[in-house]
Every structure is written in structure tokens, then in C-alpha cells.
PDB file of C-alpha atoms in Angstrom:
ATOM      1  CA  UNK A   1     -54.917  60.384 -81.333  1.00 90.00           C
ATOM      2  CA  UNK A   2     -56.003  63.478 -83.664  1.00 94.00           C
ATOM      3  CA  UNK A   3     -59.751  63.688 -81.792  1.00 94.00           C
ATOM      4  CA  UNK A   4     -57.627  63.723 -78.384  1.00 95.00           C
ATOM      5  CA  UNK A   5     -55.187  66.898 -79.724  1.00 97.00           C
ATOM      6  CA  UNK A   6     -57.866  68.326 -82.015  1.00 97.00           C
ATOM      7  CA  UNK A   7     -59.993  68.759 -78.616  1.00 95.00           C
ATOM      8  CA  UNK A   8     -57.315  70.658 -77.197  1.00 97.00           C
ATOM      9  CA  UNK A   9     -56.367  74.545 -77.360  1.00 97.00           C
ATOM     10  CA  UNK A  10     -53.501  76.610 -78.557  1.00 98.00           C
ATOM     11  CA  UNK A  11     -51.411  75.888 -75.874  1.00 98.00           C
ATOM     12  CA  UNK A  12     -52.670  72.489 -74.839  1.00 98.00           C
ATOM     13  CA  UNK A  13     -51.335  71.147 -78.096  1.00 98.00           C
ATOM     14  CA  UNK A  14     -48.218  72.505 -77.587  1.00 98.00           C
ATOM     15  CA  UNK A  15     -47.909  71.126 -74.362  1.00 99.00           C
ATOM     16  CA  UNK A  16     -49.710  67.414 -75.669  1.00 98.00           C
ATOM     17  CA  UNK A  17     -46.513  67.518 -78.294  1.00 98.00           C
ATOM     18  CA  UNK A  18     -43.964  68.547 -75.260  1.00 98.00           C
ATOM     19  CA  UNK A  19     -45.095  65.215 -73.648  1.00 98.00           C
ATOM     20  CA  UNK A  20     -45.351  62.930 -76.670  1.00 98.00           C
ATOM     21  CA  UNK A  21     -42.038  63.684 -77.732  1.00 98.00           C
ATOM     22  CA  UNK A  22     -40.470  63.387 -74.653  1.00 98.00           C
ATOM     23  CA  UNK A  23     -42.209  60.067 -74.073  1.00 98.00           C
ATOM     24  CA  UNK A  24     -42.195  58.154 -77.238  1.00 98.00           C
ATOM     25  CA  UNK A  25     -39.274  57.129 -77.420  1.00 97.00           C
ATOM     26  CA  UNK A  26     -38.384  55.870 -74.054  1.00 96.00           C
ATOM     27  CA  UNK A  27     -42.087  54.562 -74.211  1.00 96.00           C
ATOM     28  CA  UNK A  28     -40.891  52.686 -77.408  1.00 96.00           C
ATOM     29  CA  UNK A  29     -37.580  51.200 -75.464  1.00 95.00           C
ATOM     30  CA  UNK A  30     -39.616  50.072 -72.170  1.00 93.00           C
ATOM     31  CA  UNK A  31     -42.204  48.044 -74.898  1.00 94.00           C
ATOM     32  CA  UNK A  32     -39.407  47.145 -77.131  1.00 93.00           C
ATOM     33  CA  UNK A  33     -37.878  44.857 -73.962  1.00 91.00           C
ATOM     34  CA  UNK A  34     -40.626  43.528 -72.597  1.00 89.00           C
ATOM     35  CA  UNK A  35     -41.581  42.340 -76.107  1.00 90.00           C
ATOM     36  CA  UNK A  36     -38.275  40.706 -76.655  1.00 92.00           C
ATOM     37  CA  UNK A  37     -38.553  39.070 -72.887  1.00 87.00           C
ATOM     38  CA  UNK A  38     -41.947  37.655 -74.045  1.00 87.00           C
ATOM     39  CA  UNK A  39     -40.562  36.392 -77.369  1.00 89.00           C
ATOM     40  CA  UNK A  40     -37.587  34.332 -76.105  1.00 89.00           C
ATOM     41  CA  UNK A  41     -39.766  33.442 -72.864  1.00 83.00           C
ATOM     42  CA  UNK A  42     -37.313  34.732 -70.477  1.00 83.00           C
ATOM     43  CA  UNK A  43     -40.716  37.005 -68.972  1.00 77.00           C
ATOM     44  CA  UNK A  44     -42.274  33.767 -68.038  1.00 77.00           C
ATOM     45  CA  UNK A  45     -39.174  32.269 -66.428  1.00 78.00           C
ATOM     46  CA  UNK A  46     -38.524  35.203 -64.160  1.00 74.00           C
ATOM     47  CA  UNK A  47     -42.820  35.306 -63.112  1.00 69.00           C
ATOM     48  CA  UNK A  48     -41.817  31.289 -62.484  1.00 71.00           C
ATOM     49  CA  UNK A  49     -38.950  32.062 -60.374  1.00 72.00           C
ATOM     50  CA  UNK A  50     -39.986  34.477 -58.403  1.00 68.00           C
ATOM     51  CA  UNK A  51     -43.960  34.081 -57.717  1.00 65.00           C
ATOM     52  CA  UNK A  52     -45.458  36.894 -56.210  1.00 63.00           C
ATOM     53  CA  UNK A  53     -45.410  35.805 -52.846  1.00 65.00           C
ATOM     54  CA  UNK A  54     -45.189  39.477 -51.269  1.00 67.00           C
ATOM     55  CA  UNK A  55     -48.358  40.108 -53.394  1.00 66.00           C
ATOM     56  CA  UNK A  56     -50.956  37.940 -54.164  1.00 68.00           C
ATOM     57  CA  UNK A  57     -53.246  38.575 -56.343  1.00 68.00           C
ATOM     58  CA  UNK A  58     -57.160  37.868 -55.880  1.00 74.00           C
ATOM     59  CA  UNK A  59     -59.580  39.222 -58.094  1.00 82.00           C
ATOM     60  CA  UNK A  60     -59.160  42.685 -59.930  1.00 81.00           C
ATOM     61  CA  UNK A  61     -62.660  43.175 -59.653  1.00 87.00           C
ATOM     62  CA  UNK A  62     -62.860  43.301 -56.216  1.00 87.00           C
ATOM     63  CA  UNK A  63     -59.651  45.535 -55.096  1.00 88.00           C
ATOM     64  CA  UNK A  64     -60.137  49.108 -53.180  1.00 90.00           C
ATOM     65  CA  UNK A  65     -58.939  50.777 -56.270  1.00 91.00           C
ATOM     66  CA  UNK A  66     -61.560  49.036 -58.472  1.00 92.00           C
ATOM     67  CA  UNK A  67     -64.251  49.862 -55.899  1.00 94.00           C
ATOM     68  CA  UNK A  68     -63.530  53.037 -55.703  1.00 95.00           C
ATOM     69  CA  UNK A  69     -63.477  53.840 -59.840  1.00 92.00           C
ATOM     70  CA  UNK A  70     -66.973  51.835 -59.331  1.00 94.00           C
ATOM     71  CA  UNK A  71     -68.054  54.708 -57.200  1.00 94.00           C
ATOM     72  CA  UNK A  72     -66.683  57.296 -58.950  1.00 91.00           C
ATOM     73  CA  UNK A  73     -68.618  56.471 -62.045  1.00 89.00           C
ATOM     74  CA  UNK A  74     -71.948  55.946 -60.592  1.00 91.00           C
ATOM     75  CA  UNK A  75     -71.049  59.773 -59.410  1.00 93.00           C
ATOM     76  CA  UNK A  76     -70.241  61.186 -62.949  1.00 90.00           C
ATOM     77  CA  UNK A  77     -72.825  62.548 -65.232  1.00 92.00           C
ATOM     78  CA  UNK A  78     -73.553  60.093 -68.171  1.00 89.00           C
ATOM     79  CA  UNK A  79     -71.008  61.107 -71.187  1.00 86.00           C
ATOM     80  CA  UNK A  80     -68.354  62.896 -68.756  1.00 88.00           C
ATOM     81  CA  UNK A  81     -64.971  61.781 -69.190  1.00 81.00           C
ATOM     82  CA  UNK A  82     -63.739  64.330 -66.772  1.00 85.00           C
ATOM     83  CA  UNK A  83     -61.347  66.896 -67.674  1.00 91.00           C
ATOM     84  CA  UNK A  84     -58.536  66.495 -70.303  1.00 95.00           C
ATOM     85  CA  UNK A  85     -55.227  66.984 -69.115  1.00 98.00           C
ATOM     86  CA  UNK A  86     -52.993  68.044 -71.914  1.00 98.00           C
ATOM     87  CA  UNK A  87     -49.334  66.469 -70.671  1.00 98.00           C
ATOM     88  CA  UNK A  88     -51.096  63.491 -69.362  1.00 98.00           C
ATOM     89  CA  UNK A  89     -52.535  62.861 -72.671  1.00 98.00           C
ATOM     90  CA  UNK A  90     -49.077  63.407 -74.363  1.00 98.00           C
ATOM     91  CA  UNK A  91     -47.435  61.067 -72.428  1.00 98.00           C
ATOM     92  CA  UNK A  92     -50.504  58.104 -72.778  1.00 97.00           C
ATOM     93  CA  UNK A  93     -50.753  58.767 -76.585  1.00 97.00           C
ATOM     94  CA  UNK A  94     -47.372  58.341 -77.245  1.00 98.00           C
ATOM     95  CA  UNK A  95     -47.045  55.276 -75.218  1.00 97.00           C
ATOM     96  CA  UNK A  96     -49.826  53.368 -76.914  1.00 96.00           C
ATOM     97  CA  UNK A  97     -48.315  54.890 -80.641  1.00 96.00           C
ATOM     98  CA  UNK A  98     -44.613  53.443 -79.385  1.00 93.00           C
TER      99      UNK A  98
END
């Protein structure tokens, strides 16, 4: 989290801490539920119930969006991450702090 902001300028800090403390705390309620659905099993129950019949599921590794990541990779210099956006990162960080 602090090599993420310390990266960041002036003002993409200040918009980094916009986002995180916007975020955290309804990141922190989303997690919080699905936590408690896992702990008294009522998560499984529901996937039970209702299969996924609209959408099946085959292999991740072989999807379009996969495929595509694959491509975009191969097309990226070694080392580049891309560009850094500030609010995205805000909102991301908090989510895996919550």
C-alpha cells in the first residue's frame, strides 16, 4: 500500500485517499457478509440451489477475456505495469485493507 501512494504525486495522493476513504468502508461491509454467508454455509446453499445454469463455466484459462490479457502482455515491454491510475488504486487498496 505505501510503495503504491509513495509512487504517486501531490495530487494523486490526494485523490488515492479520496477513493480509499470513500471505499473502505463499504468495501469492509460487502466482505464482512460474504464472510458471514461462508461461515454459517448459507453461500454454499444458495450456489446449490441455484446452479449456474444461465452461465456455465468452462475453463478460466481459455475465456476471450483471458486471451485477450494473454495478448496484451506479450505486447507490453518487460517490467511495464502500465500506467497508475490514482482513484483506481484508492478504491483496490482499500478493498484488499477492508
Amino acid at each position: 500500500m505505501l510503495a503504491v501512494y509513495n509512487s504517486l504525486s501531490g495530487e494523486g495522493k490526494r485523490e488515492f485517499e479520496t477513493a480509499y476513504s470513500a471505499s473502505y468502508y463499504p468495501c469492509m461491509d460487502i466482505l464482512y457478509e460474504c464472510y458471514e454467508d461462508v461461515a454459517s454455509a448459507s453461500e454454499i446453499r444458495s450456489v446449490e440451489k441455484d446452479g449456474l445454469p444461465a452461465f456455465p463455466r468452462g475453463k478460466f484459462d481459455q475465456t476471450r477475456i483471458w486471451k485477450v490479457g494473454e495478448r496484451v502482455r506479450k505486447a507490453r515491454p518487460s517490467g511495464d505495469l502500465g500506467p497508475l491510475y490514482p482513484f483506481t488504486a484508492g478504491v483496490c487498496v482499500a478493498l484488499m485493507m477492508a
